[in-house]
Amino acid sequence: PHNNPEQILVIQVSDGVLEKELNERLTVYQLPLDRPAVQDRPAERNYGWWNAAEIGPEVLALSEKLKLEPLPTEHEYDQLHSYRYQANPGRRLYIRLGKGMKSYGGYLLAEDYDTVATVPDYPRELSFQYEGALLSLSGQRKLSLVARGLEAVRFEVARVVPAQLNNLLSQSGGRFNDPSFNNWNFNADNITERFEEIRTLQPLPPAQAQYTALDLGEYLKGGDGSPRRGIFFVRAQGWDPQHKRTTSGDDKRFILVTNLGMLVKDNADDSHDVFVMNIDSGRPAADTTVQVLGKNGLPQFKTTTDGEGHARIPSLKGMERERSPVAYVAQRGEDLSFLPFNRDDRRLNLSQFDVGGVYTDTKGDTLNAYLFSDRGLYRPGDTFHVASIIKSNDWKRALAGIPLEMTVTDPRGLTIVRRKLALSASGFETLDYTTEENSPTGEYQVNLYLREDQHQGSLLGSTTVRVEEFLPDQLTISAHFSRERSEGWVSPEDLQARIDLKNLYGTAASGRRVSAMLSLSPAQPLFRRYKEYRFQDPLQAKHSFEQRLPDATTDDNGEALFDLGLNHFEKGSYRLALTAVGYAAEGGRGVTAESSVMVSPLAFLVGYKADGNLGYIERGSARSVHLLAIDPKLDPLAVGGLQAQLVEQRYVSVLTRQNDGTYRYQSVRKESTLSKKPLELPAKGLNYPLPTDQPGDFVLIVRDGSDTELNRIHFSVVGAANLSRSLEKNAELQIKLNKGDYAAGEEIELQIKAPYTGAGVVTIERDRVYAYKWFKSDTTSSTVTIPVPGDLEGNGYVNVSFVRALDSDEVFTSPLSYGLQPFTVSRAQRTNRVTL
């Protein structure tokens, strides 16, 4: 049952092993309370077993063998394995791992391993059931509590006086649901009125949790029936009713009872978009007063939400001292909700999403420059040319006449050029510098600065060029493999490299030293002939290798052979790169040749080509993939004896070890097989239809007769459905767009997969909120459409904020989920685009 403790045996091994391998060799016994008379020792009552060596067959005959229930592991070969069991607290367990257990690296456990451990006592607990800090005013207004091993609970309810909201926020920090006061002389007693309540609990076994609830509704009205605002400090403590004192168990929570949910988005121009919703219905809260509360308790800005529950607040910069904003406050009738201003724990962390780009100054008129040269490498005496492109962040600032300074620094660190200029209206400037025949060689730095008050100001951009001496080569060199293929792959078996070294005029360079270095990098099979197909390396090579080969000497024909010895490396598909250097007869000068080829021991590869977007397939629509097998020459090949395995990907909770040494459940993606079918591929390939009757994330895996995975095809089916069975515990909101590039005015269709039913708002954002749309979903998988605003071009983001429905049966740690997905808006009439 939920919140009941589990007895978990955690076994950590030094190398990853299969769950099946560990299950076959693990046995656990609950030892008897008394030690029997064995080994010439008398019997002993209540014996404390501590040495595994004294446990023999006589003792095990009196012990109870425990039934172990394995929990899912995060990886197929895992070092951490967990088992659920049942035993009496305080009793001793005998744990034995049988020898012969095989690890991922092929190592065997040489000897039996056994040990003795104690079953820990069940903890005495008292805690509020959820992490949230908000209760719906239209709901039951009850705060749930779970207790274990306690006789009674004392509740302390401190209601914040409405006029003290500014003092609460200005004098506290920390988390919203557990604020901490900044001054030891100022705490909740200064701003609240306090009530106490004692609740007696039922006597239950120590392992069994019991639940109770504190009804905050009775504290929302005064003695005269006048309404009160629902802002509370609540504390629960274990209570000894006999001695009238607190015991172990203590939890506290800051609670806001309201029907108004608030979401605030900060824009790049320091303005703010406020969204207010009715929590009970999931609809936008229209005609709701929104104000910014100052430190002195007076409103510094006031507005009203429109019919879509939206209000815009201008920049609050300049409000200082007593006017410093402390909270956004939403009020409708006697209902009040608030959000602390600029508090870190209320900000959503978007770092887990792919929001690539560069960090720039938020000011639109800030200048940036990009500098580049015509080729970057020059001889002494050459003239190098450097150009610069200067722009403002918002592309709107007038550039003509802006004072700049461009400098050139030589490799000695001396500034050899200092040129002042006024920027042209186009934002393009150039610099030409002619080096001397005796100029120092090395790296030259070119910098562009903004001039401020006739002095060098901030750096706008920079680039480097190199000046080097060159001597003509006296040799020519080429490198070839014993088996070569411009497209496709070759077998690594007995592969050799042949180096051909010649003098400058074409005669053989015999008796010359040749060195060679090879590198192997895991290769993703990509072929120009099949650029629309996706292939996969079944051997899944993961590591790169480098090896210096023994030096060789060229023969009378100027040739040198190298045995590459690729059979010594891990099997897989690699990009083989060979670098060879042939040296002159005197000195250390040489010439270099490089050659590369794809090597693989595979007889064929299987690829696929989709007839549409596999990441967003409408439920019930037709979608297929064309499967094709090719040989090393890239010729189509007929292959039989294959298997098509359909897998569903879903989240399950696994027990994982945290950095602090504790263990907690974490949702990870696991795969469950739905079907397996025989598969035959003709030489021309095969169109394979994908099942689209049920929404979800699926994988079609193509395997050979030895169960080797030849390719895996991921596809997602979208549509309205309840997918709660695949979303467990801490699973997060997931969103998918039907494509990644849109035209202005086109509709974005997105699938929203949530851990619960509810409602929320979709926003299109970049430097500000461009558009928004409210939605409500009665299923855990639904689709929403929102048009692309006409004033957005370039990269943008779809942001979804989602609130759990009040009548949802699921229990999660937070009422708010959110997701972020990037996209691009293109203009059809633009024929080219310059990106800086």
Short mmCIF file of C-alpha atoms in Angstrom, two decimals, residues 134-295:
data_model
loop_
_atom_site.label_atom_id
_atom_site.label_comp_id
_atom_site.label_asym_id
_atom_site.label_seq_id
_atom_site.Cartn_x
_atom_site.Cartn_y
_atom_site.Cartn_z
CA LEU A 134 -1.84 24.68 -2.30
CA LEU A 135 -5.35 23.44 -1.47
CA SER A 136 -8.37 24.23 -3.59
CA LEU A 137 -10.89 26.52 -1.91
CA SER A 138 -13.73 24.71 -3.67
CA GLY A 139 -12.44 21.25 -2.70
CA GLN A 140 -12.43 19.48 0.65
CA ARG A 141 -9.75 21.82 2.01
CA LYS A 142 -8.25 18.94 3.97
CA LEU A 143 -4.54 18.42 4.50
CA SER A 144 -3.71 14.70 4.50
CA LEU A 145 -1.24 13.25 7.00
CA VAL A 146 0.38 9.82 7.23
CA ALA A 147 1.52 8.45 10.62
CA ARG A 148 3.19 5.25 11.74
CA GLY A 149 3.97 4.00 15.24
CA LEU A 150 2.34 7.00 17.02
CA GLU A 151 -0.49 7.22 19.52
CA ALA A 152 -1.67 10.75 18.77
CA VAL A 153 -0.86 13.90 16.78
CA ARG A 154 -0.90 17.53 17.85
CA PHE A 155 -1.79 20.02 15.12
CA GLU A 156 -0.75 23.65 15.37
CA VAL A 157 -2.50 25.95 12.87
CA ALA A 158 -1.27 29.52 12.53
CA ARG A 159 -3.39 31.68 10.20
CA VAL A 160 -1.61 34.63 8.59
CA VAL A 161 -3.41 37.91 9.18
CA PRO A 162 -4.35 39.20 5.67
CA ALA A 163 -2.79 42.62 6.21
CA GLN A 164 0.56 40.97 7.03
CA LEU A 165 1.16 39.34 3.65
CA ASN A 166 3.84 41.90 2.73
CA ASN A 167 5.71 41.27 6.00
CA LEU A 168 5.51 37.51 5.47
CA LEU A 169 7.20 37.77 2.09
CA SER A 170 9.70 40.54 2.81
CA GLN A 171 10.92 38.92 6.04
CA SER A 172 11.23 35.32 4.83
CA GLY A 173 13.04 33.24 2.23
CA GLY A 174 13.66 29.61 1.36
CA ARG A 175 11.05 27.33 -0.13
CA PHE A 176 7.46 28.40 -0.71
CA ASN A 177 6.01 25.43 1.20
CA ASP A 178 8.48 25.83 4.09
CA PRO A 179 9.61 29.48 4.39
CA SER A 180 12.36 30.48 6.79
CA PHE A 181 12.41 33.88 8.47
CA ASN A 182 15.43 36.12 8.02
CA ASN A 183 15.47 37.67 11.52
CA TRP A 184 15.57 35.66 14.76
CA ASN A 185 13.35 38.33 16.37
CA PHE A 186 10.65 38.04 13.70
CA ASN A 187 8.77 34.80 13.03
CA ALA A 188 5.27 33.45 12.41
CA ASP A 189 4.12 34.62 15.86
CA ASN A 190 4.38 38.24 14.67
CA ILE A 191 1.90 37.85 11.80
CA THR A 192 -0.49 34.99 12.72
CA GLU A 193 -3.23 33.90 15.08
CA ARG A 194 -2.70 30.36 16.41
CA PHE A 195 -4.97 27.35 17.05
CA GLU A 196 -4.22 23.85 18.43
CA GLU A 197 -5.88 20.47 17.97
CA ILE A 198 -5.10 16.97 19.38
CA ARG A 199 -5.98 13.95 17.24
CA THR A 200 -5.90 10.40 18.74
CA LEU A 201 -4.79 7.64 16.36
CA GLN A 202 -5.77 3.98 16.21
CA PRO A 203 -3.32 1.38 17.57
CA LEU A 204 -1.89 -0.44 14.53
CA PRO A 205 1.13 -2.68 13.80
CA PRO A 206 4.38 -0.67 13.43
CA ALA A 207 4.65 -1.44 9.71
CA GLN A 208 1.17 -0.19 8.88
CA ALA A 209 0.56 3.45 8.09
CA GLN A 210 -2.63 5.20 9.01
CA TYR A 211 -4.06 8.35 7.57
CA THR A 212 -5.81 11.33 8.98
CA ALA A 213 -6.66 14.76 7.66
CA LEU A 214 -6.69 18.27 9.06
CA ASP A 215 -9.73 20.22 7.86
CA LEU A 216 -8.62 23.82 7.27
CA GLY A 217 -12.13 24.86 6.23
CA GLU A 218 -13.16 25.55 9.83
CA TYR A 219 -10.28 28.04 10.18
CA LEU A 220 -11.36 30.06 7.13
CA LYS A 221 -14.15 31.90 8.97
CA GLY A 222 -14.04 34.00 12.10
CA GLY A 223 -16.27 33.67 15.13
CA ASP A 224 -18.72 36.18 13.70
CA GLY A 225 -18.88 34.29 10.39
CA SER A 226 -16.77 36.86 8.54
CA PRO A 227 -14.56 35.40 5.79
CA ARG A 228 -10.86 34.92 6.34
CA ARG A 229 -8.08 34.45 3.86
CA GLY A 230 -6.62 30.95 3.65
CA ILE A 231 -2.87 31.43 4.34
CA PHE A 232 -1.62 29.06 7.05
CA PHE A 233 1.46 27.77 8.82
CA VAL A 234 0.61 24.19 9.80
CA ARG A 235 2.70 21.95 12.06
CA ALA A 236 2.09 18.32 13.10
CA GLN A 237 3.96 16.65 15.99
CA GLY A 238 3.84 13.23 17.57
CA TRP A 239 1.96 13.41 20.89
CA ASP A 240 2.03 11.30 24.05
CA PRO A 241 -1.54 11.61 25.47
CA GLN A 242 -0.56 10.05 28.78
CA HIS A 243 2.28 12.41 29.66
CA LYS A 244 0.91 15.35 27.63
CA ARG A 245 4.14 15.93 25.70
CA THR A 246 5.47 15.78 22.16
CA THR A 247 7.26 12.68 20.91
CA SER A 248 9.22 11.77 17.79
CA GLY A 249 7.70 12.76 14.46
CA ASP A 250 7.49 16.34 13.27
CA ASP A 251 6.48 17.96 9.99
CA LYS A 252 5.41 21.45 8.98
CA ARG A 253 4.00 23.06 5.91
CA PHE A 254 2.99 26.47 4.60
CA ILE A 255 -0.46 26.18 2.98
CA LEU A 256 -2.40 28.48 0.68
CA VAL A 257 -6.11 27.70 0.37
CA THR A 258 -7.41 29.27 -2.85
CA ASN A 259 -9.23 28.56 -6.07
CA LEU A 260 -6.95 30.83 -8.13
CA GLY A 261 -3.85 29.36 -9.75
CA MET A 262 -1.18 31.79 -10.98
CA LEU A 263 1.57 31.51 -13.57
CA VAL A 264 3.94 34.41 -14.31
CA LYS A 265 6.31 34.59 -17.28
CA ASP A 266 9.14 37.14 -17.34
CA ASN A 267 9.96 38.67 -20.74
CA ALA A 268 13.27 39.96 -22.06
CA ASP A 269 12.04 43.58 -21.89
CA ASP A 270 11.37 43.09 -18.11
CA SER A 271 7.62 43.01 -18.59
CA HIS A 272 5.55 40.13 -17.20
CA ASP A 273 2.68 37.99 -18.48
CA VAL A 274 0.33 36.73 -15.76
CA PHE A 275 -2.05 33.80 -16.31
CA VAL A 276 -4.77 33.05 -13.75
CA MET A 277 -6.95 29.93 -13.81
CA ASN A 278 -9.81 28.50 -11.78
CA ILE A 279 -8.29 25.41 -10.19
CA ASP A 280 -11.64 23.66 -9.73
CA SER A 281 -12.71 23.90 -13.39
CA GLY A 282 -9.35 24.27 -15.15
CA ARG A 283 -10.72 27.32 -17.01
CA PRO A 284 -9.13 30.80 -17.20
CA ALA A 285 -10.16 33.18 -14.42
CA ALA A 286 -11.60 36.26 -16.11
CA ASP A 287 -12.18 39.64 -14.39
CA THR A 288 -9.70 38.84 -11.62
CA THR A 289 -7.81 41.71 -10.00
CA VAL A 290 -4.03 41.33 -10.33
CA GLN A 291 -1.74 43.66 -8.43
CA VAL A 292 1.92 43.93 -7.51
CA LEU A 293 2.33 44.28 -3.74
CA GLY A 294 5.13 46.49 -2.45
CA LYS A 295 7.24 45.98 0.65
#
